[in-house]
GROMACS .gro file of C-alpha atoms in nm:
model
  456
    1MET     CA    1  -1.174  -1.338   2.479
    2GLY     CA    2  -0.861  -1.126   2.508
    3GLY     CA    3  -0.831  -0.891   2.806
    4ASN     CA    4  -1.031  -0.884   3.127
    5ASP     CA    5  -1.368  -0.790   2.972
    6ASP     CA    6  -1.559  -0.867   2.655
    7ARG     CA    7  -1.338  -0.641   2.446
    8LEU     CA    8  -1.089  -0.788   2.202
    9THR     CA    9  -0.715  -0.822   2.176
   10VAL     CA   10  -0.593  -0.740   1.824
   11LEU     CA   11  -0.255  -0.821   1.672
   12VAL     CA   12  -0.123  -0.618   1.377
   13VAL     CA   13   0.155  -0.791   1.183
   14GLY     CA   14   0.423  -0.564   1.037
   15GLY     CA   15   0.629  -0.260   1.128
   16GLY     CA   16   0.574   0.019   0.875
   17GLY     CA   17   0.354   0.322   0.819
   18ARG     CA   18   0.062   0.107   0.705
   19GLU     CA   19   0.077  -0.095   1.025
   20HIS     CA   20   0.103   0.219   1.235
   21ALA     CA   21  -0.215   0.351   1.072
   22LEU     CA   22  -0.394   0.019   1.128
   23ALA     CA   23  -0.287  -0.003   1.493
   24TRP     CA   24  -0.378   0.361   1.557
   25LYS     CA   25  -0.724   0.322   1.402
   26LEU     CA   26  -0.801  -0.011   1.571
   27ALA     CA   27  -0.696   0.125   1.910
   28GLN     CA   28  -0.978   0.381   1.882
   29SER     CA   29  -1.246   0.111   1.867
   30PRO     CA   30  -1.459   0.081   2.182
   31ARG     CA   31  -1.456  -0.294   2.122
   32VAL     CA   32  -1.076  -0.322   2.145
   33ALA     CA   33  -0.903  -0.375   2.480
   34ARG     CA   34  -0.547  -0.370   2.350
   35VAL     CA   35  -0.350  -0.370   2.026
   36LEU     CA   36  -0.026  -0.562   1.982
   37CYS     CA   37   0.207  -0.503   1.687
   38ALA     CA   38   0.478  -0.742   1.569
   39PRO     CA   39   0.743  -0.619   1.532
   40GLY     CA   40   0.619  -0.258   1.521
   41ASN     CA   41   0.855   0.040   1.544
   42ALA     CA   42   0.937   0.329   1.778
   43GLY     CA   43   0.639   0.536   1.667
   44ILE     CA   44   0.388   0.251   1.674
   45ALA     CA   45   0.486   0.198   2.038
   46ALA     CA   46   0.289   0.514   2.125
   47ASP     CA   47  -0.034   0.355   1.996
   48ALA     CA   48   0.019  -0.019   2.056
   49THR     CA   49   0.232  -0.267   2.246
   50CYS     CA   50   0.520  -0.372   2.021
   51VAL     CA   51   0.646  -0.731   2.038
   52PRO     CA   52   0.982  -0.828   1.879
   53VAL     CA   53   0.849  -1.096   1.644
   54LYS     CA   54   0.927  -1.047   1.274
   55ALA     CA   55   0.648  -1.037   1.017
   56ASP     CA   56   0.792  -1.337   0.833
   57ASP     CA   57   0.829  -1.551   1.148
   58LEU     CA   58   0.513  -1.758   1.100
   59ASP     CA   59   0.586  -1.990   1.393
   60GLY     CA   60   0.665  -1.699   1.623
   61LEU     CA   61   0.348  -1.511   1.525
   62LEU     CA   62   0.132  -1.817   1.585
   63GLU     CA   63   0.293  -1.871   1.926
   64LEU     CA   64   0.242  -1.502   2.011
   65ALA     CA   65  -0.126  -1.510   1.913
   66ARG     CA   66  -0.187  -1.819   2.125
   67ARG     CA   67   0.005  -1.688   2.424
   68GLU     CA   68  -0.169  -1.349   2.425
   69ARG     CA   69  -0.511  -1.496   2.341
   70VAL     CA   70  -0.543  -1.275   2.034
   71ASP     CA   71  -0.898  -1.247   1.898
   72LEU     CA   72  -0.813  -1.095   1.558
   73THR     CA   73  -0.484  -1.081   1.370
   74VAL     CA   74  -0.454  -0.821   1.093
   75VAL     CA   75  -0.174  -0.895   0.846
   76GLY     CA   76  -0.010  -0.587   0.694
   77PRO     CA   77   0.263  -0.697   0.449
   78GLU     CA   78   0.215  -0.922   0.146
   79ALA     CA   79   0.501  -1.167   0.210
   80PRO     CA   80   0.349  -1.347   0.513
   81LEU     CA   81   0.017  -1.371   0.327
   82VAL     CA   82   0.179  -1.534   0.025
   83ALA     CA   83   0.373  -1.762   0.264
   84GLY     CA   84   0.047  -1.887   0.418
   85LEU     CA   85   0.023  -1.711   0.755
   86VAL     CA   86  -0.357  -1.695   0.740
   87ASP     CA   87  -0.371  -2.068   0.654
   88ARG     CA   88  -0.163  -2.142   0.962
   89PHE     CA   89  -0.388  -1.932   1.184
   90GLU     CA   90  -0.707  -2.084   1.045
   91ALA     CA   91  -0.572  -2.436   1.097
   92ALA     CA   92  -0.509  -2.341   1.462
   93GLY     CA   93  -0.863  -2.207   1.501
   94LEU     CA   94  -0.755  -1.843   1.513
   95THR     CA   95  -0.917  -1.553   1.326
   96ALA     CA   96  -0.695  -1.362   1.084
   97PHE     CA   97  -0.775  -1.084   0.839
   98GLY     CA   98  -0.620  -1.146   0.500
   99PRO     CA   99  -0.632  -1.398   0.215
  100THR     CA  100  -0.503  -1.754   0.224
  101ALA     CA  101  -0.186  -1.840   0.031
  102ALA     CA  102  -0.395  -1.969  -0.262
  103ALA     CA  103  -0.594  -1.644  -0.279
  104ALA     CA  104  -0.279  -1.433  -0.228
  105ARG     CA  105  -0.153  -1.559  -0.566
  106LEU     CA  106  -0.331  -1.255  -0.708
  107GLU     CA  107  -0.029  -1.057  -0.588
  108GLY     CA  108   0.224  -1.336  -0.553
  109SER     CA  109   0.209  -1.416  -0.925
  110LYS     CA  110   0.130  -1.151  -1.184
  111ALA     CA  111   0.094  -1.430  -1.441
  112PHE     CA  112  -0.182  -1.592  -1.230
  113ALA     CA  113  -0.358  -1.256  -1.199
  114LYS     CA  114  -0.340  -1.200  -1.577
  115ARG     CA  115  -0.492  -1.541  -1.649
  116LEU     CA  116  -0.773  -1.482  -1.399
  117MET     CA  117  -0.853  -1.137  -1.540
  118ALA     CA  118  -0.867  -1.278  -1.892
  119ARG     CA  119  -1.105  -1.552  -1.777
  120CYS     CA  120  -1.350  -1.318  -1.604
  121GLY     CA  121  -1.331  -1.032  -1.854
  122VAL     CA  122  -1.159  -0.772  -1.637
  123PRO     CA  123  -1.003  -0.500  -1.856
  124SER     CA  124  -0.623  -0.505  -1.844
  125ALA     CA  125  -0.318  -0.442  -2.059
  126HIS     CA  126  -0.226  -0.712  -2.309
  127ALA     CA  127   0.062  -0.914  -2.167
  128GLU     CA  128   0.289  -1.209  -2.238
  129VAL     CA  129   0.483  -1.419  -1.984
  130PHE     CA  130   0.843  -1.533  -2.039
  131GLU     CA  131   1.100  -1.746  -1.859
  132ASP     CA  132   1.351  -1.746  -2.146
  133ARG     CA  133   1.564  -1.434  -2.175
  134ASP     CA  134   1.610  -1.442  -2.554
  135ALA     CA  135   1.240  -1.493  -2.618
  136ALA     CA  136   1.156  -1.202  -2.387
  137VAL     CA  137   1.406  -0.971  -2.558
  138ALA     CA  138   1.280  -1.075  -2.903
  139PHE     CA  139   0.923  -0.989  -2.798
  140VAL     CA  140   1.030  -0.646  -2.671
  141GLU     CA  141   1.220  -0.575  -2.991
  142GLU     CA  142   0.914  -0.673  -3.193
  143GLN     CA  143   0.677  -0.458  -2.986
  144GLY     CA  144   0.900  -0.154  -2.940
  145ALA     CA  145   0.894   0.102  -2.658
  146PRO     CA  146   0.752   0.235  -2.434
  147ILE     CA  147   0.675  -0.101  -2.280
  148VAL     CA  148   0.628  -0.236  -1.926
  149VAL     CA  149   0.835  -0.522  -1.782
  150LYS     CA  150   0.753  -0.677  -1.443
  151ALA     CA  151   0.908  -0.944  -1.225
  152ASP     CA  152   0.635  -1.207  -1.179
  153GLY     CA  153   0.664  -1.237  -0.800
  154LEU     CA  154   0.695  -1.013  -0.496
  155ALA     CA  155   0.959  -0.741  -0.522
  156ALA     CA  156   0.851  -0.481  -0.263
  157GLY     CA  157   0.705  -0.249  -0.529
  158LYS     CA  158   1.037  -0.225  -0.712
  159GLY     CA  159   1.006  -0.514  -0.959
  160VAL     CA  160   0.869  -0.314  -1.250
  161VAL     CA  161   1.006  -0.078  -1.511
  162VAL     CA  162   0.817   0.140  -1.754
  163ALA     CA  163   1.086   0.121  -2.022
  164GLN     CA  164   1.107   0.421  -2.251
  165THR     CA  165   1.356   0.241  -2.476
  166VAL     CA  166   1.411  -0.116  -2.590
  167GLY     CA  167   1.756  -0.104  -2.428
  168GLN     CA  168   1.605  -0.014  -2.088
  169ALA     CA  169   1.361  -0.306  -2.116
  170ARG     CA  170   1.642  -0.542  -2.216
  171ARG     CA  171   1.851  -0.440  -1.914
  172PHE     CA  172   1.560  -0.508  -1.677
  173ILE     CA  173   1.494  -0.847  -1.839
  174ASP     CA  174   1.862  -0.932  -1.788
  175ALA     CA  175   1.841  -0.818  -1.424
  176CYS     CA  176   1.551  -1.058  -1.369
  177LEU     CA  177   1.633  -1.362  -1.581
  178VAL     CA  178   2.013  -1.354  -1.598
  179GLU     CA  179   2.143  -1.168  -1.292
  180ARG     CA  180   1.856  -1.290  -1.065
  181ALA     CA  181   1.839  -0.945  -0.903
  182PHE     CA  182   1.495  -1.028  -0.761
  183GLY     CA  183   1.568  -1.390  -0.673
  184ALA     CA  184   1.280  -1.632  -0.720
  185ALA     CA  185   1.043  -1.340  -0.781
  186GLY     CA  186   1.217  -1.269  -1.111
  187THR     CA  187   1.243  -1.618  -1.261
  188ARG     CA  188   0.955  -1.516  -1.488
  189VAL     CA  189   0.878  -1.176  -1.637
  190VAL     CA  190   0.547  -1.033  -1.748
  191ILE     CA  191   0.575  -0.794  -2.043
  192GLU     CA  192   0.280  -0.561  -2.097
  193GLU     CA  193   0.171  -0.296  -2.340
  194TYR     CA  194   0.221   0.059  -2.219
  195LEU     CA  195  -0.104   0.230  -2.119
  196PRO     CA  196  -0.161   0.608  -2.121
  197GLY     CA  197  -0.328   0.785  -1.830
  198GLN     CA  198  -0.278   0.822  -1.455
  199GLU     CA  199  -0.251   0.552  -1.192
  200ALA     CA  200  -0.509   0.518  -0.917
  201SER     CA  201  -0.549   0.277  -0.626
  202PHE     CA  202  -0.888   0.117  -0.562
  203LEU     CA  203  -0.920  -0.092  -0.246
  204ALA     CA  204  -1.218  -0.297  -0.137
  205ILE     CA  205  -1.271  -0.512   0.170
  206THR     CA  206  -1.439  -0.842   0.095
  207ASP     CA  207  -1.565  -1.144   0.289
  208GLY     CA  208  -1.532  -1.369  -0.016
  209VAL     CA  209  -1.879  -1.280  -0.150
  210ARG     CA  210  -1.973  -0.924  -0.051
  211THR     CA  211  -1.752  -0.621  -0.110
  212LEU     CA  212  -1.711  -0.285   0.065
  213PRO     CA  213  -1.515  -0.036  -0.151
  214LEU     CA  214  -1.294   0.221   0.018
  215LEU     CA  215  -1.237   0.570  -0.120
  216PRO     CA  216  -1.023   0.573  -0.436
  217ALA     CA  217  -0.669   0.697  -0.372
  218GLN     CA  218  -0.373   0.809  -0.580
  219ASP     CA  219  -0.022   0.689  -0.497
  220HIS     CA  220   0.307   0.848  -0.610
  221LYS     CA  221   0.550   0.565  -0.673
  222THR     CA  222   0.865   0.722  -0.810
  223ALA     CA  223   1.131   0.880  -0.590
  224LEU     CA  224   1.140   1.226  -0.745
  225ASP     CA  225   0.900   1.507  -0.834
  226ASN     CA  226   0.708   1.494  -1.162
  227ASP     CA  227   0.711   1.112  -1.156
  228LEU     CA  228   1.086   1.090  -1.221
  229GLY     CA  229   1.345   0.859  -1.070
  230PRO     CA  230   1.331   0.492  -0.969
  231ASN     CA  231   1.020   0.318  -0.839
  232THR     CA  232   0.980   0.305  -0.462
  233GLY     CA  233   0.730   0.152  -0.224
  234GLY     CA  234   0.541   0.482  -0.249
  235MET     CA  235   0.636   0.843  -0.170
  236GLY     CA  236   0.292   0.973  -0.081
  237ALA     CA  237  -0.078   0.944  -0.152
  238TYR     CA  238  -0.403   1.133  -0.125
  239CYS     CA  239  -0.773   1.047  -0.118
  240PRO     CA  240  -1.029   1.063  -0.255
  241ALA     CA  241  -0.864   1.047  -0.598
  242VAL     CA  242  -1.007   1.322  -0.819
  243ILE     CA  243  -0.969   1.111  -1.134
  244VAL     CA  244  -1.205   0.846  -0.993
  245PRO     CA  245  -1.537   1.025  -0.929
  246PRO     CA  246  -1.819   0.829  -0.760
  247PRO     CA  247  -1.987   0.703  -1.082
  248LEU     CA  248  -1.653   0.566  -1.205
  249ALA     CA  249  -1.583   0.410  -0.865
  250GLU     CA  250  -1.917   0.229  -0.885
  251ARG     CA  251  -1.827   0.097  -1.230
  252ILE     CA  252  -1.487  -0.023  -1.105
  253THR     CA  253  -1.657  -0.213  -0.824
  254ARG     CA  254  -1.898  -0.371  -1.071
  255THR     CA  255  -1.652  -0.455  -1.351
  256VAL     CA  256  -1.328  -0.524  -1.162
  257ILE     CA  257  -1.372  -0.601  -0.793
  258ASP     CA  258  -1.692  -0.806  -0.798
  259PRO     CA  259  -1.593  -1.029  -1.095
  260VAL     CA  260  -1.254  -1.109  -0.941
  261VAL     CA  261  -1.408  -1.194  -0.602
  262LYS     CA  262  -1.656  -1.423  -0.778
  263ALA     CA  263  -1.383  -1.583  -0.992
  264MET     CA  264  -1.163  -1.651  -0.689
  265ALA     CA  265  -1.454  -1.830  -0.518
  266GLU     CA  266  -1.501  -2.037  -0.834
  267GLU     CA  267  -1.130  -2.120  -0.824
  268GLY     CA  268  -1.190  -2.278  -0.484
  269CYS     CA  269  -0.996  -2.012  -0.295
  270PRO     CA  270  -1.241  -1.747  -0.173
  271PHE     CA  271  -1.071  -1.410  -0.123
  272ARG     CA  272  -1.120  -1.258   0.222
  273GLY     CA  273  -0.934  -0.942   0.309
  274VAL     CA  274  -0.839  -0.633   0.109
  275LEU     CA  275  -0.840  -0.659  -0.268
  276TYR     CA  276  -0.634  -0.372  -0.407
  277ALA     CA  277  -0.661  -0.295  -0.777
  278GLY     CA  278  -0.384  -0.080  -0.920
  279LEU     CA  279  -0.552   0.096  -1.211
  280MET     CA  280  -0.459   0.304  -1.512
  281VAL     CA  281  -0.727   0.568  -1.564
  282ASP     CA  282  -0.753   0.758  -1.892
  283GLY     CA  283  -1.078   0.954  -1.880
  284ASP     CA  284  -1.355   0.694  -1.868
  285ASP     CA  285  -1.122   0.413  -1.976
  286VAL     CA  286  -1.000   0.204  -1.680
  287ARG     CA  287  -0.769  -0.095  -1.696
  288VAL     CA  288  -0.607  -0.300  -1.422
  289LEU     CA  289  -0.228  -0.283  -1.393
  290GLU     CA  290  -0.197  -0.530  -1.106
  291PHE     CA  291  -0.361  -0.661  -0.791
  292ASN     CA  292  -0.232  -0.642  -0.437
  293VAL     CA  293  -0.381  -0.853  -0.160
  294ARG     CA  294  -0.336  -0.618   0.137
  295PHE     CA  295  -0.372  -0.255   0.237
  296GLY     CA  296  -0.152  -0.029   0.027
  297ASP     CA  297   0.127   0.175   0.176
  298PRO     CA  298   0.109   0.478   0.178
  299GLU     CA  299  -0.259   0.477   0.071
  300THR     CA  300  -0.367   0.330   0.406
  301GLU     CA  301  -0.248   0.633   0.599
  302PRO     CA  302  -0.477   0.896   0.437
  303LEU     CA  303  -0.762   0.646   0.394
  304LEU     CA  304  -0.779   0.555   0.762
  305PHE     CA  305  -0.724   0.916   0.864
  306LEU     CA  306  -1.037   1.005   0.666
  307MET     CA  307  -1.242   0.705   0.782
  308GLU     CA  308  -1.508   0.792   1.037
  309SER     CA  309  -1.637   0.437   1.097
  310ASP     CA  310  -1.500   0.192   1.350
  311LEU     CA  311  -1.255  -0.025   1.156
  312LEU     CA  312  -1.281  -0.331   1.380
  313PRO     CA  313  -1.628  -0.458   1.272
  314VAL     CA  314  -1.526  -0.426   0.908
  315LEU     CA  315  -1.208  -0.632   0.942
  316LEU     CA  316  -1.366  -0.881   1.180
  317GLY     CA  317  -1.668  -0.931   0.950
  318ALA     CA  318  -1.447  -0.993   0.648
  319ALA     CA  319  -1.223  -1.234   0.839
  320ARG     CA  320  -1.525  -1.430   0.960
  321GLY     CA  321  -1.680  -1.437   0.613
  322ASP     CA  322  -1.980  -1.215   0.683
  323LEU     CA  323  -1.983  -0.841   0.612
  324SER     CA  324  -2.363  -0.825   0.597
  325PRO     CA  325  -2.404  -0.659   0.942
  326VAL     CA  326  -2.169  -0.377   0.839
  327ILE     CA  327  -2.338  -0.339   0.499
  328GLU     CA  328  -2.686  -0.340   0.654
  329ALA     CA  329  -2.574  -0.071   0.898
  330GLY     CA  330  -2.485   0.157   0.607
  331GLY     CA  331  -2.133   0.048   0.519
  332ILE     CA  332  -1.828   0.265   0.586
  333ARG     CA  333  -1.872   0.632   0.678
  334TRP     CA  334  -1.616   0.892   0.573
  335LYS     CA  335  -1.531   1.239   0.694
  336THR     CA  336  -1.576   1.521   0.445
  337GLY     CA  337  -1.282   1.677   0.266
  338ALA     CA  338  -0.955   1.514   0.166
  339ALA     CA  339  -0.647   1.361   0.327
  340VAL     CA  340  -0.285   1.368   0.209
  341SER     CA  341   0.017   1.168   0.322
  342VAL     CA  342   0.372   1.280   0.238
  343VAL     CA  343   0.648   1.024   0.289
  344MET     CA  344   0.974   1.155   0.431
  345ALA     CA  345   1.258   0.923   0.333
  346SER     CA  346   1.626   0.866   0.406
  347ARG     CA  347   1.893   0.986   0.168
  348GLY     CA  348   1.958   0.731  -0.104
  349TYR     CA  349   1.618   0.562  -0.088
  350PRO     CA  350   1.533   0.333  -0.268
  351VAL     CA  351   1.888   0.239  -0.372
  352SER     CA  352   2.128   0.265  -0.076
  353VAL     CA  353   1.985   0.397   0.246
  354GLU     CA  354   2.146   0.586   0.534
  355THR     CA  355   2.001   0.508   0.877
  356GLY     CA  356   2.063   0.605   1.240
  357LYS     CA  357   2.008   0.979   1.182
  358PRO     CA  358   1.848   1.166   1.476
  359ILE     CA  359   1.504   1.310   1.393
  360SER     CA  360   1.406   1.656   1.516
  361GLY     CA  361   1.088   1.862   1.506
  362LEU     CA  362   0.829   1.594   1.576
  363ASP     CA  363   0.726   1.775   1.893
  364GLN     CA  364   0.627   2.072   1.675
  365VAL     CA  365   0.374   1.868   1.474
  366GLY     CA  366   0.029   1.758   1.582
  367GLY     CA  367  -0.333   1.849   1.628
  368PRO     CA  368  -0.667   1.694   1.529
  369ASP     CA  369  -0.598   1.727   1.156
  370VAL     CA  370  -0.238   1.598   1.148
  371LYS     CA  371  -0.091   1.258   1.233
  372VAL     CA  372   0.266   1.141   1.177
  373PHE     CA  373   0.271   0.769   1.107
  374HIS     CA  374   0.610   0.605   1.159
  375ALA     CA  375   0.739   0.381   0.882
  376GLY     CA  376   1.105   0.330   0.972
  377THR     CA  377   1.208   0.465   1.311
  378ALA     CA  378   1.388   0.332   1.617
  379GLU     CA  379   1.492   0.461   1.957
  380LYS     CA  380   1.864   0.492   2.031
  381ASP     CA  381   2.008   0.641   2.347
  382GLY     CA  382   1.673   0.804   2.424
  383ARG     CA  383   1.645   0.968   2.083
  384LEU     CA  384   1.429   0.885   1.783
  385VAL     CA  385   1.643   0.791   1.482
  386THR     CA  386   1.585   0.679   1.124
  387ALA     CA  387   1.576   0.303   1.072
  388GLY     CA  388   1.467   0.249   0.713
  389GLY     CA  389   1.420   0.396   0.367
  390ARG     CA  390   1.074   0.536   0.422
  391VAL     CA  391   1.085   0.694   0.768
  392LEU     CA  392   0.766   0.896   0.829
  393ALA     CA  393   0.430   0.939   0.658
  394VAL     CA  394   0.310   1.287   0.752
  395THR     CA  395  -0.067   1.281   0.709
  396ALA     CA  396  -0.313   1.570   0.716
  397ARG     CA  397  -0.681   1.631   0.662
  398GLY     CA  398  -0.844   1.941   0.511
  399ASN     CA  399  -1.180   2.068   0.393
  400ASP     CA  400  -1.054   2.021   0.039
  401LEU     CA  401  -0.746   1.880  -0.133
  402ALA     CA  402  -0.558   2.211  -0.147
  403ALA     CA  403  -0.606   2.263   0.227
  404ALA     CA  404  -0.495   1.908   0.306
  405ILE     CA  405  -0.180   1.949   0.094
  406ALA     CA  406  -0.092   2.279   0.261
  407GLN     CA  407  -0.144   2.129   0.606
  408ALA     CA  408   0.070   1.825   0.528
  409TYR     CA  409   0.363   2.022   0.387
  410ALA     CA  410   0.350   2.278   0.668
  411SER     CA  411   0.405   1.985   0.905
  412VAL     CA  412   0.673   1.828   0.687
  413GLY     CA  413   0.863   2.158   0.696
  414ARG     CA  414   0.896   2.135   1.076
  415ILE     CA  415   1.060   1.790   1.075
  416SER     CA  416   1.421   1.726   0.973
  417TRP     CA  417   1.721   1.496   0.986
  418GLU     CA  418   2.045   1.475   0.797
  419GLY     CA  419   1.978   1.368   0.437
  420VAL     CA  420   1.597   1.376   0.452
  421HIS     CA  421   1.418   1.394   0.119
  422TYR     CA  422   1.061   1.390   0.002
  423ARG     CA  423   0.854   1.469  -0.303
  424ARG     CA  424   0.714   1.820  -0.314
  425ASP     CA  425   0.426   1.745  -0.552
  426ILE     CA  426   0.208   1.495  -0.366
  427GLY     CA  427  -0.153   1.562  -0.466
  428ARG     CA  428  -0.062   1.810  -0.738
  429LYS     CA  429  -0.212   1.591  -1.009
  430GLY     CA  430  -0.537   1.599  -0.817
  431LEU     CA  431  -0.529   1.978  -0.806
  432ALA     CA  432  -0.463   1.984  -1.182
  433ALA     CA  433  -0.765   1.761  -1.241
  434LEU     CA  434  -0.972   2.006  -1.035
  435GLY     CA  435  -0.835   2.298  -1.238
  436VAL     CA  436  -0.643   2.436  -0.941
  437SER     CA  437  -0.282   2.545  -0.989
  438GLY     CA  438  -0.030   2.372  -0.764
  439GLY     CA  439   0.271   2.578  -0.671
  440ALA     CA  440   0.550   2.496  -0.427
  441PRO     CA  441   0.385   2.346  -0.121
  442ALA     CA  442   0.380   2.532   0.207
  443GLY     CA  443   0.671   2.459   0.436
  444THR     CA  444   0.918   2.401   0.151
  445ARG     CA  445   1.151   2.689   0.079
  446LYS     CA  446   1.346   2.727  -0.240
  447GLY     CA  447   1.687   2.574  -0.178
  448ASP     CA  448   1.573   2.405   0.142
  449PRO     CA  449   1.793   2.095   0.185
  450ARG     CA  450   1.492   1.908   0.317
  451GLY     CA  451   1.341   1.919  -0.032
  452ARG     CA  452   1.648   1.799  -0.221
  453ARG     CA  453   1.641   1.495  -0.441
  454PRO     CA  454   1.812   1.184  -0.307
  455ARG     CA  455   2.174   1.111  -0.365
  456GLY     CA  456   2.323   0.769  -0.412
   0.00000   0.00000   0.00000
């Protein structure tokens, strides 16, 4: 075992806000002796021991796990999963949480996911797959707009456009198939019908047979308020999502999650890890937009902040292929109320990003109901500075959604750096669904430069 007693050593792979939340939550387990994070960041270093091994360095991660006698490795980002990190660990006799490369095709290839959904009857948008530019453009011109065009492979959440015009769709097709803007990820495009409704994120942990759904969440993907601007990796999230009440969540588990887990086992590649269904919800109508094969970011931050249960037995059970002890013990317990995470980003994100800006005000934020997860920070000359597009995920808990939003934005308003920007409407759609008006969030003053839209 890792450490000097019967407690475990856990390695978290990655260095963003999601990984900070995972490391923070795992460190609270009485069964964990120490948490390592590779590569981590300046904020994660307060909750785990950071090791300078990159998330895509499969050889380096395997060497690290062996050297430190790691008992469980939790893989955060999708790229190492698609590249086969879990396969490498399993071949070496090490336990890792996440799907194999074959199972990770659910995210690594949208075309594979579409074929699987069609085979097992999971509701989704009608789609066609193209490698030829002219054929793709002809299809778009025949279908008209609005229409959705996606790069087939991994593109860090940015390989999709909801085209409002045929010309916008054509330009994105050219970016993928002609200009190769997304490299190998864009050698094929998936073109889908446009679906009305609101997006929701539904994550479930599975051991390849049994499933444990998490609370539904709602992400905010575009850079600007009111769902305007370019797609990002996510500008904020809240849970539980108001548009997915418990009866609907049960139906999603039954009609989406369980059939896909069963189909993957039938494919000969059982899915163990987190199955994340990106959904379009329009009243009672639910259809799958895409699958991810890992914890979402920023959904993980509010989800884990609201989770009361020890996370370790859940991840360990899934990785070992047996969640039955957790399920028999009552599953996952949640705190009451809601949690909200607001992402504070660098100027220019997601296009061209400024970094190296000193961050101030973090010492003014804290308490039992607030946690600042670091997504892109570094230490320079003894000061905390920005080191990425998404910098901080300010996360708060409240007795209800309105209270959680107010708490989060009050904390956001105390933190600043040159060029900071963030959305001011995280959770507002949830308030609207509850029939509660959502004005300017607390901590954001009219004309406050910290609430400006990004430049560049």
